[in-house]
Coordinates of N, CA and C in Angstrom, one line a residue:
Chain C
M1 N 31.8 62.8 6.7 CA 30.8 62.4 5.8 C 31.0 61.0 5.3
G2 N 30.0 60.2 5.2 CA 30.1 58.8 4.8 C 29.3 58.5 3.6
I3 N 29.5 59.2 2.5 CA 28.8 58.9 1.3 C 29.6 57.9 0.5
N4 N 28.9 56.9 -0.1 CA 29.6 55.9 -0.8 C 28.7 55.1 -1.7
T5 N 29.2 54.3 -2.6 CA 28.4 53.4 -3.4 C 28.2 52.1 -2.6
G6 N 27.5 51.2 -3.2 CA 27.3 49.9 -2.6 C 28.4 48.9 -2.7
L7 N 29.4 49.3 -3.6 CA 30.5 48.3 -3.9 C 31.3 48.0 -2.6
G8 N 31.5 46.8 -2.3 CA 32.3 46.4 -1.1 C 31.4 46.0 0.1
T9 N 30.1 46.1 -0.1 CA 29.2 45.7 1.0 C 29.2 44.2 1.1
T10 N 29.1 43.7 2.3 CA 29.1 42.2 2.5 C 28.0 41.8 3.4
A11 N 27.6 40.5 3.2 CA 26.6 39.9 4.1 C 27.0 38.6 4.6
V12 N 26.9 38.4 5.9 CA 27.4 37.2 6.6 C 26.3 36.6 7.5
F13 N 26.0 35.3 7.4 CA 25.2 34.7 8.4 C 26.1 34.0 9.5
T14 N 25.9 34.3 10.7 CA 26.8 33.9 11.8 C 26.7 32.4 12.0
I15 N 25.5 31.9 12.3 CA 25.4 30.5 12.7 C 25.7 29.5 11.6
Q16 N 25.3 29.9 10.4 CA 25.6 29.0 9.3 C 27.1 29.2 8.8
S17 N 27.8 30.2 9.4 CA 29.1 30.6 8.9 C 29.1 30.7 7.4
L18 N 28.2 31.5 6.9 CA 28.0 31.6 5.5 C 28.2 33.0 5.0
A19 N 29.1 33.1 4.0 CA 29.3 34.3 3.3 C 28.9 34.2 1.9
L20 N 28.0 35.1 1.5 CA 27.4 34.9 0.1 C 28.1 35.9 -0.9
K21 N 28.2 35.4 -2.1 CA 28.9 36.2 -3.1 C 27.8 37.1 -3.7
I22 N 27.7 38.3 -3.1 CA 26.5 39.2 -3.3 C 26.6 39.9 -4.6
V23 N 25.4 39.9 -5.3 CA 25.3 40.8 -6.5 C 24.6 42.1 -6.1
S24 N 23.5 41.9 -5.3 CA 22.8 43.1 -4.8 C 22.1 42.8 -3.5
I25 N 22.0 43.8 -2.7 CA 21.3 43.7 -1.4 C 20.2 44.7 -1.3
D26 N 19.0 44.3 -0.9 CA 17.9 45.2 -0.7 C 17.5 45.0 0.8
I27 N 17.7 45.9 1.6 CA 17.5 45.8 3.1 C 16.0 45.8 3.4
G28 N 15.2 46.3 2.4 CA 13.7 46.3 2.7 C 13.3 47.5 3.4
N29 N 12.0 47.6 3.7 CA 11.5 48.8 4.3 C 11.1 48.5 5.8
Q30 N 11.5 49.5 6.7 CA 11.0 49.4 8.0 C 9.7 50.4 8.0
T31 N 8.6 49.8 8.3 CA 7.4 50.6 8.2 C 6.6 50.7 9.5
L32 N 6.0 51.8 9.7 CA 5.2 52.1 10.9 C 3.8 52.3 10.5
P33 N 2.9 51.5 11.0 CA 1.5 51.7 10.6 C 0.9 53.0 11.1
T34 N -0.2 53.4 10.5 CA -0.8 54.7 11.0 C -2.2 54.3 11.6
V35 N -2.6 55.1 12.5 CA -3.9 55.0 13.1 C -4.8 56.2 12.8
N36 N -5.9 55.9 12.2 CA -6.8 57.0 11.8 C -7.6 57.4 13.0
I37 N -7.5 58.7 13.3 CA -8.2 59.2 14.5 C -9.3 60.2 14.1
S38 N -9.7 60.2 12.8 CA -10.7 61.1 12.4 C -12.1 60.8 13.0
T39 N -12.9 61.8 13.2 CA -14.3 61.6 13.6 C -15.2 62.4 12.7
L40 N -16.4 62.3 13.0 CA -17.4 63.1 12.2 C -17.2 64.6 12.5
A41 N -16.5 64.9 13.5 CA -16.2 66.3 13.7 C -15.0 66.8 13.1
T42 N -14.2 65.9 12.5 CA -12.9 66.3 11.8 C -13.2 67.1 10.6
T43 N -12.4 68.1 10.4 CA -12.5 69.0 9.2 C -11.4 68.8 8.2
N44 N -11.6 69.0 7.0 CA -10.6 69.1 5.9 C -9.9 67.8 5.6
Y45 N -9.1 67.2 6.5 CA -8.3 66.1 6.1 C -8.5 65.0 7.2
E46 N -8.3 63.7 6.7 CA -8.2 62.6 7.6 C -7.0 62.9 8.6
Q47 N -7.2 62.5 9.8 CA -6.1 62.7 10.8 C -5.5 61.4 11.3
Y48 N -4.3 61.4 11.5 CA -3.5 60.1 11.8 C -2.6 60.4 13.0
I49 N -2.4 59.3 13.8 CA -1.3 59.3 14.7 C -0.4 58.1 14.4
P50 N 0.9 58.1 14.9 CA 1.7 56.9 14.6 C 1.3 55.7 15.3
G51 N 1.4 54.5 14.6 CA 1.1 53.2 15.3 C 2.1 52.9 16.3
D52 N 2.0 51.8 17.0 CA 2.9 51.4 18.1 C 4.1 50.6 17.6
L53 N 4.0 49.6 16.8 CA 5.1 48.7 16.5 C 5.4 48.8 15.0
S54 N 6.7 48.9 14.7 CA 7.1 48.9 13.3 C 7.4 47.5 12.7
E55 N 7.2 47.4 11.5 CA 7.6 46.2 10.8 C 9.1 46.3 10.6
S56 N 9.8 45.2 10.9 CA 11.3 45.3 10.8 C 11.9 45.1 9.4
G57 N 11.1 44.6 8.5 CA 11.6 44.5 7.1 C 12.1 43.1 6.7
Q58 N 12.2 43.0 5.4 CA 12.8 41.7 4.8 C 14.0 42.1 4.0
V59 N 15.1 41.4 4.1 CA 16.3 41.6 3.3 C 16.3 40.6 2.1
T60 N 16.5 41.1 1.0 CA 16.6 40.3 -0.2 C 18.1 40.3 -0.7
L61 N 18.7 39.2 -0.8 CA 20.1 39.1 -1.3 C 20.1 38.3 -2.6
E62 N 20.6 38.9 -3.6 CA 20.8 38.2 -4.9 C 22.3 37.9 -4.9
C63 N 22.6 36.6 -5.2 CA 24.0 36.1 -5.0 C 24.4 35.2 -6.2
Q64 N 25.7 35.1 -6.4 CA 26.1 34.1 -7.4 C 26.0 32.8 -6.8
F65 N 25.6 31.8 -7.6 CA 25.3 30.5 -7.1 C 26.6 29.6 -7.1
D66 N 26.8 29.0 -5.9 CA 28.0 28.1 -5.8 C 27.5 26.7 -5.8
S67 N 27.7 26.0 -6.8 CA 27.2 24.6 -6.9 C 27.9 23.6 -6.0
E68 N 28.9 24.1 -5.3 CA 29.6 23.2 -4.3 C 29.2 23.5 -2.9
A69 N 28.3 24.5 -2.7 CA 27.9 24.9 -1.3 C 26.7 24.1 -0.9
D70 N 26.5 24.1 0.4 CA 25.3 23.4 1.0 C 24.1 24.1 0.6
Q71 N 23.0 23.4 0.6 CA 21.6 24.0 0.3 C 21.3 25.0 1.4
I72 N 20.8 26.2 1.1 CA 20.4 27.2 2.0 C 19.2 26.7 2.9
A73 N 19.3 26.8 4.2 CA 18.3 26.3 5.1 C 17.2 27.3 5.3
L74 N 15.9 27.0 5.1 CA 14.8 27.8 5.4 C 14.4 27.7 6.8
G75 N 14.0 28.8 7.5 CA 13.4 28.8 8.8 C 14.4 28.8 9.9
A76 N 15.7 28.4 9.7 CA 16.6 28.4 10.8 C 17.0 29.8 11.3
V77 N 16.9 30.0 12.6 CA 17.2 31.4 13.1 C 18.7 31.6 13.0
D78 N 19.1 32.8 12.5 CA 20.5 33.1 12.3 C 20.6 34.7 12.5
T79 N 21.9 35.1 12.6 CA 22.1 36.5 12.8 C 22.8 37.0 11.5
L80 N 22.2 38.0 10.9 CA 22.7 38.5 9.6 C 23.5 39.8 9.9
T81 N 24.7 39.9 9.4 CA 25.5 41.1 9.5 C 25.7 41.6 8.1
I82 N 25.2 42.8 7.8 CA 25.5 43.5 6.5 C 26.5 44.6 6.9
T83 N 27.7 44.5 6.2 CA 28.8 45.4 6.6 C 29.0 46.3 5.4
L84 N 28.9 47.6 5.7 CA 29.1 48.6 4.7 C 30.6 48.9 4.4
P85 N 30.9 49.4 3.2 CA 32.4 49.7 3.0 C 32.8 50.9 3.8
L86 N 34.0 51.0 4.2 CA 34.5 52.2 4.9 C 34.6 53.4 3.9
T87 N 34.3 54.5 4.5 CA 34.5 55.7 3.7 C 35.5 56.7 4.4
G88 N 36.2 57.5 3.6 CA 37.1 58.5 4.2 C 38.0 58.0 5.2
T89 N 38.0 58.6 6.4 CA 38.9 58.2 7.5 C 38.3 57.2 8.4
G90 N 37.3 56.5 7.9 CA 36.7 55.5 8.8 C 37.6 54.4 9.3
T91 N 37.4 54.0 10.6 CA 38.2 53.0 11.2 C 37.4 51.7 11.5
S92 N 36.1 51.9 11.6 CA 35.3 50.7 11.9 C 34.0 50.8 11.0
N93 N 33.7 49.7 10.3 CA 32.6 49.8 9.3 C 31.2 50.0 10.0
A94 N 30.4 50.7 9.2 CA 29.0 50.7 9.6 C 28.3 49.3 9.3
T95 N 27.4 49.0 10.1 CA 26.7 47.6 10.0 C 25.2 47.7 10.2
W96 N 24.5 46.8 9.5 CA 23.1 46.5 9.8 C 23.2 45.1 10.4
V97 N 22.6 44.9 11.6 CA 22.7 43.6 12.2 C 21.3 43.2 12.7
G98 N 20.9 42.0 12.6 CA 19.7 41.5 13.2 C 19.5 40.1 13.1
T99 N 18.7 39.5 14.0 CA 18.4 38.1 13.9 C 17.1 37.9 13.1
G100 N 17.0 36.7 12.6 CA 15.8 36.4 11.8 C 15.9 35.1 11.2
F101 N 15.2 34.9 10.1 CA 15.3 33.5 9.4 C 15.0 33.7 8.0
I102 N 15.5 32.7 7.2 CA 15.3 32.8 5.8 C 13.9 32.3 5.5
T103 N 13.1 33.1 4.8 CA 11.7 32.7 4.5 C 11.5 32.3 3.0
D104 N 12.4 32.7 2.2 CA 12.2 32.4 0.8 C 13.5 32.1 0.1
Y105 N 13.6 31.1 -0.7 CA 14.8 30.8 -1.4 C 14.5 30.5 -2.9
K106 N 15.0 31.3 -3.8 CA 14.8 31.1 -5.2 C 16.1 30.5 -5.8
P107 N 16.1 29.3 -6.2 CA 17.3 28.7 -6.8 C 17.6 29.4 -8.1
P108 N 18.8 29.1 -8.6 CA 19.2 29.8 -9.8 C 18.4 29.4 -11.1
G109 N 18.3 30.3 -12.0 CA 17.8 29.9 -13.3 C 19.0 29.5 -14.2
F110 N 18.7 28.7 -15.2 CA 19.9 28.2 -16.0 C 19.6 28.7 -17.4
L111 N 20.4 29.7 -17.8 CA 20.3 30.3 -19.1 C 21.6 30.5 -19.8
K112 N 21.7 30.4 -21.0 CA 23.0 30.6 -21.7 C 23.3 32.1 -21.7
N113 N 24.6 32.4 -21.6 CA 25.1 33.8 -21.6 C 24.7 34.5 -20.3
E114 N 24.3 33.8 -19.2 CA 24.0 34.4 -18.0 C 24.6 33.6 -16.8
L115 N 25.1 34.3 -15.8 CA 25.6 33.7 -14.6 C 24.5 33.1 -13.8
Q116 N 24.7 32.0 -13.1 CA 23.7 31.4 -12.3 C 23.7 32.2 -11.0
T117 N 22.5 32.8 -10.7 CA 22.3 33.5 -9.4 C 21.1 33.0 -8.7
H118 N 21.2 33.1 -7.4 CA 20.0 32.6 -6.6 C 19.7 33.8 -5.6
T119 N 18.4 33.7 -5.1 CA 17.9 34.9 -4.3 C 17.5 34.3 -2.9
V120 N 17.9 35.0 -1.9 CA 17.6 34.6 -0.5 C 16.8 35.8 0.1
T121 N 15.7 35.4 0.7 CA 14.9 36.5 1.5 C 15.0 36.2 2.9
F122 N 15.4 37.2 3.7 CA 15.6 37.0 5.2 C 14.7 37.9 5.9
Q123 N 13.9 37.4 6.8 CA 12.9 38.2 7.6 C 13.6 38.5 8.9
F124 N 13.8 39.8 9.2 CA 14.2 40.2 10.6 C 13.1 39.8 11.6
D125 N 13.5 39.2 12.7 CA 12.4 38.8 13.7 C 12.1 39.8 14.7
G126 N 12.7 41.0 14.6 CA 12.4 42.1 15.5 C 12.9 41.9 16.9
G127 N 13.8 40.9 17.1 CA 14.4 40.6 18.4 C 13.6 39.5 19.2
A128 N 12.8 38.7 18.5 CA 12.0 37.7 19.1 C 12.9 36.6 19.7
N129 N 12.5 35.9 20.8 CA 13.2 34.8 21.4 C 14.6 35.2 21.8
S130 N 14.7 36.4 22.4 CA 16.0 36.9 22.9 C 17.0 37.2 21.7
G131 N 16.4 37.4 20.6 CA 17.3 37.7 19.4 C 17.7 39.2 19.4
T132 N 18.1 39.6 18.3 CA 18.6 41.0 18.1 C 17.7 41.8 17.1
A133 N 17.1 42.8 17.6 CA 16.3 43.7 16.7 C 17.2 44.3 15.7
P134 N 16.7 44.5 14.5 CA 17.6 45.1 13.4 C 18.2 46.5 13.9
T135 N 19.5 46.5 13.9 CA 20.2 47.7 14.4 C 21.2 48.2 13.5
F136 N 21.2 49.5 13.2 CA 22.2 50.1 12.4 C 23.2 50.8 13.3
T137 N 24.5 50.5 13.0 CA 25.6 51.1 13.8 C 26.4 51.9 12.8
K138 N 26.5 53.2 13.1 CA 27.2 54.1 12.1 C 28.7 53.8 12.1
Q139 N 29.4 54.2 11.0 CA 30.8 54.1 10.9 C 31.5 55.0 12.0
T140 N 32.6 54.5 12.5 CA 33.4 55.3 13.4 C 34.6 55.8 12.6
T141 N 35.1 57.0 13.0 CA 36.2 57.6 12.3 C 37.3 57.9 13.3
V142 N 38.5 58.2 12.8 CA 39.6 58.5 13.7 C 39.3 59.8 14.5
Chain G
M1 N 49.5 41.3 10.2 CA 49.1 40.7 11.5 C 47.6 40.4 11.4
V2 N 47.2 39.2 12.0 CA 45.8 38.8 12.0 C 45.3 38.9 13.5
E3 N 44.2 39.5 13.7 CA 43.7 39.6 15.1 C 42.2 39.6 15.1
L4 N 41.6 39.3 16.2 CA 40.2 39.4 16.4 C 39.8 40.6 17.3
K5 N 38.8 41.3 16.9 CA 38.3 42.4 17.6 C 36.8 42.3 17.9
P6 N 36.2 43.1 18.7 CA 34.7 43.0 18.9 C 34.0 43.3 17.6
H7 N 32.8 42.7 17.5 CA 32.0 42.9 16.4 C 31.6 44.4 16.4
P8 N 31.6 45.1 15.2 CA 31.5 46.6 15.2 C 30.1 47.1 15.6
A9 N 29.1 46.2 15.6 CA 27.7 46.7 15.9 C 27.6 47.0 17.3
Q10 N 27.0 48.2 17.6 CA 26.9 48.7 19.0 C 25.5 48.4 19.6
A11 N 25.5 48.0 20.8 CA 24.2 47.7 21.5 C 23.5 49.0 21.8
R12 N 22.1 48.8 21.8 CA 21.3 50.0 22.1 C 20.4 49.6 23.3
H13 N 19.9 50.7 24.0 CA 19.0 50.5 25.1 C 17.7 49.9 24.6
P14 N 17.2 48.8 25.2 CA 16.0 48.2 24.7 C 14.8 49.1 24.7
V15 N 14.7 50.1 25.6 CA 13.5 50.9 25.6 C 13.8 52.2 24.9
T16 N 14.9 52.9 25.2 CA 15.1 54.2 24.6 C 15.8 54.2 23.2
N17 N 16.4 53.0 22.9 CA 17.1 52.9 21.6 C 18.4 53.7 21.5
V18 N 18.8 54.2 22.6 CA 20.0 55.1 22.7 C 21.3 54.1 22.6
P19 N 22.3 54.5 21.8 CA 23.5 53.6 21.8 C 24.2 53.5 23.2
L20 N 24.7 52.4 23.5 CA 25.2 52.1 24.9 C 26.7 52.1 24.9
F21 N 27.3 52.7 25.9 CA 28.8 52.7 26.1 C 29.1 52.2 27.5
D22 N 30.4 51.6 27.6 CA 30.8 51.2 28.9 C 31.4 52.3 29.7
D23 N 31.9 52.1 30.9 CA 32.4 53.2 31.7 C 33.6 53.9 31.1
D24 N 34.3 53.2 30.2 CA 35.5 53.9 29.6 C 35.1 54.6 28.3
G25 N 33.9 54.6 28.0 CA 33.4 55.3 26.8 C 33.5 54.5 25.5
N26 N 33.8 53.2 25.7 CA 33.8 52.3 24.5 C 32.4 51.8 24.2
P27 N 32.1 51.6 22.9 CA 30.7 51.1 22.6 C 30.6 49.7 23.1
R28 N 29.4 49.5 23.7 CA 29.1 48.1 24.1 C 28.7 47.3 22.9
P29 N 29.3 46.1 22.8 CA 29.0 45.3 21.5 C 27.6 44.8 21.5
L30 N 27.0 44.8 20.4 CA 25.6 44.3 20.2 C 25.6 42.8 20.2
L31 N 26.7 42.2 19.6 CA 26.9 40.8 19.6 C 28.1 40.3 20.3
P32 N 28.0 40.2 21.7 CA 29.2 39.9 22.5 C 29.8 38.6 22.2
E33 N 29.1 37.7 21.5 CA 29.6 36.3 21.3 C 30.2 36.2 19.9
T34 N 30.3 37.4 19.2 CA 30.8 37.4 17.8 C 32.0 38.3 17.7
R35 N 33.0 38.0 17.0 CA 34.2 38.8 16.8 C 34.3 39.2 15.3
S36 N 35.0 40.3 15.0 CA 35.4 40.6 13.7 C 36.8 40.2 13.5
I37 N 37.2 39.8 12.2 CA 38.5 39.3 11.9 C 39.2 40.4 11.1
W38 N 40.4 40.8 11.6 CA 41.2 41.9 11.0 C 42.5 41.4 10.5
W39 N 42.9 41.8 9.3 CA 44.1 41.4 8.7 C 44.8 42.7 8.3
D40 N 45.9 43.0 8.9 CA 46.7 44.2 8.7 C 45.8 45.5 8.6
G41 N 45.0 45.6 9.6 CA 44.1 46.8 9.7 C 42.9 46.8 8.9
V42 N 42.6 45.8 8.2 CA 41.4 45.7 7.4 C 40.5 44.6 7.9
M43 N 39.2 44.9 8.0 CA 38.3 43.8 8.5 C 38.0 42.9 7.3
V44 N 38.2 41.6 7.6 CA 38.0 40.6 6.5 C 37.0 39.5 6.8
G45 N 36.3 39.7 7.9 CA 35.3 38.6 8.2 C 34.8 38.7 9.6
Y46 N 34.1 37.6 10.0 CA 33.5 37.5 11.3 C 33.7 36.1 11.8
C47 N 33.7 35.9 13.1 CA 33.8 34.5 13.7 C 33.0 34.4 15.0
S48 N 32.7 33.2 15.3 CA 32.0 32.9 16.6 C 32.3 31.4 16.9
K49 N 31.5 30.9 17.9 CA 31.7 29.5 18.2 C 31.3 28.6 17.0
H50 N 30.6 29.2 16.1 CA 30.1 28.4 14.9 C 31.2 28.3 13.8
G51 N 32.3 29.1 13.9 CA 33.3 29.1 12.9 C 33.7 30.5 12.4
A52 N 34.5 30.5 11.4 CA 35.0 31.8 10.9 C 34.5 32.0 9.4
T53 N 34.1 33.2 9.1 CA 33.6 33.5 7.8 C 34.3 34.6 7.2
F54 N 35.1 34.4 6.2 CA 35.8 35.5 5.5 C 34.9 36.2 4.5
T55 N 35.0 37.5 4.3 CA 34.3 38.2 3.3 C 35.2 38.4 2.1
L56 N 36.2 37.5 1.9 CA 37.1 37.6 0.8 C 37.0 36.3 0.0
E57 N 37.4 36.3 -1.3 CA 37.3 35.2 -2.1 C 38.4 34.2 -1.6
V58 N 38.2 32.9 -1.9 CA 39.1 31.8 -1.5 C 40.5 32.1 -2.0
S59 N 40.7 32.6 -3.2 CA 42.0 32.8 -3.8 C 42.7 34.0 -3.1
Q60 N 42.0 34.9 -2.4 CA 42.5 36.0 -1.7 C 43.1 35.8 -0.3
V61 N 42.7 34.6 0.2 CA 43.1 34.3 1.6 C 44.3 33.3 1.6
P62 N 45.5 33.7 1.9 CA 46.6 32.8 1.9 C 46.4 31.7 3.0
D63 N 47.0 30.6 2.9 CA 46.9 29.5 3.9 C 47.3 30.0 5.3
W64 N 48.4 30.8 5.4 CA 48.8 31.2 6.7 C 47.8 32.1 7.4
V65 N 47.0 32.9 6.7 CA 46.0 33.7 7.3 C 44.8 32.8 7.8
R66 N 44.4 31.9 6.9 CA 43.4 30.9 7.3 C 43.8 30.2 8.5
D67 N 45.1 29.7 8.6 CA 45.5 28.9 9.7 C 45.5 29.7 11.0
E68 N 46.0 31.0 10.8 CA 46.1 31.8 12.0 C 44.7 32.2 12.6
V69 N 43.7 32.4 11.7 CA 42.4 32.7 12.1 C 41.8 31.5 12.8
E70 N 42.0 30.3 12.2 CA 41.5 29.1 12.8 C 42.0 28.9 14.2
E71 N 43.3 29.2 14.4 CA 43.9 29.1 15.7 C 43.4 30.1 16.7
L72 N 43.2 31.4 16.2 CA 42.7 32.4 17.1 C 41.3 32.1 17.5
V73 N 40.5 31.6 16.6 CA 39.1 31.3 16.9 C 39.0 30.1 17.9
S74 N 39.9 29.1 17.7 CA 39.9 28.0 18.6 C 40.3 28.4 20.0
V75 N 41.3 29.3 20.1 CA 41.7 29.8 21.4 C 40.5 30.6 22.1
E76 N 39.8 31.4 21.3 CA 38.7 32.3 21.8 C 37.5 31.5 22.2
F77 N 37.1 30.5 21.3 CA 35.8 29.8 21.5 C 36.0 28.3 21.8
G78 N 37.2 27.8 21.9 CA 37.4 26.4 22.2 C 37.5 25.5 21.0
D79 N 37.0 26.0 19.8 CA 36.9 25.2 18.6 C 36.6 26.1 17.4
C80 N 37.0 25.7 16.3 CA 36.7 26.4 15.0 C 36.1 25.4 14.1
P81 N 34.8 25.1 14.2 CA 34.2 23.9 13.4 C 34.2 24.2 11.9
K82 N 34.3 25.4 11.5 CA 34.1 25.7 10.0 C 34.8 26.9 9.6
V83 N 35.4 26.9 8.5 CA 36.0 28.2 7.9 C 35.4 28.3 6.5
S84 N 34.7 29.4 6.2 CA 34.2 29.6 4.9 C 34.6 30.9 4.3
M85 N 34.6 30.9 3.0 CA 35.0 32.1 2.2 C 34.1 32.3 1.0
L86 N 34.3 33.4 0.3 CA 33.5 33.6 -0.9 C 34.0 32.8 -2.0
I87 N 33.1 32.3 -2.9 CA 33.6 31.6 -4.0 C 34.4 32.5 -4.9
D88 N 35.3 31.9 -5.6 CA 36.1 32.7 -6.5 C 35.4 33.2 -7.7
T89 N 35.8 34.3 -8.3 CA 35.2 34.8 -9.5 C 35.5 33.8 -10.6
P90 N 34.4 33.5 -11.4 CA 34.7 32.5 -12.5 C 35.8 32.9 -13.4
E91 N 36.6 31.9 -13.8 CA 37.7 32.1 -14.7 C 37.4 31.7 -16.1
V92 N 37.9 32.3 -17.0 CA 37.7 31.9 -18.4 C 38.5 30.6 -18.7
D93 N 37.9 29.6 -19.2 CA 38.6 28.4 -19.6 C 39.6 28.7 -20.7
E94 N 40.8 28.1 -20.5 CA 41.8 28.3 -21.6 C 41.9 27.1 -22.5

């Protein structure tokens, strides 16, 4: 069983060789559209079948701001690896991996009594341009 | 001991989405051009031809570990153009 909290989860961008000091990670929703197949002969309820292609989702990373680091690049294709903490007798961490690009960057706010944090939004590209579709790999155990 | 291992993400069949294994039963890597960095049995980062990225804070990585990783990455990929780590936790000014 691999139940755990989020503590110890990490996020790394491969091409930028960038590790962020994460406060929180929201992997977003993978959603599948629905197709309404109801007709005038349908009774009781609307009827649906699954759509063909899923939305791969957007990852939102809230991070501590490093004023000595380079500016985050919007639009550049990169591979994001989110590594989950090991649980129990695990030997190899579970991961979420996929290629995509940063679509939104919110620089830090500057307030007294609050740490400077910035927010990065990463759009998975679904494997476009020979990239990697978002893939979850489960933890392996002894 | 510091060593490089395959990235833990496993490749999947592009049509069936079933996890892929090689003939010896080992998972086929999803990112064959990327390695994970292990220090005494604990994964502490990733590396590729673009450089090495630790998932540890700067103050947690001794110079000899950084140097060894830089050397391993250079041997594996021909160069290690960048080494990055997490910023340190803010310290209280004294």
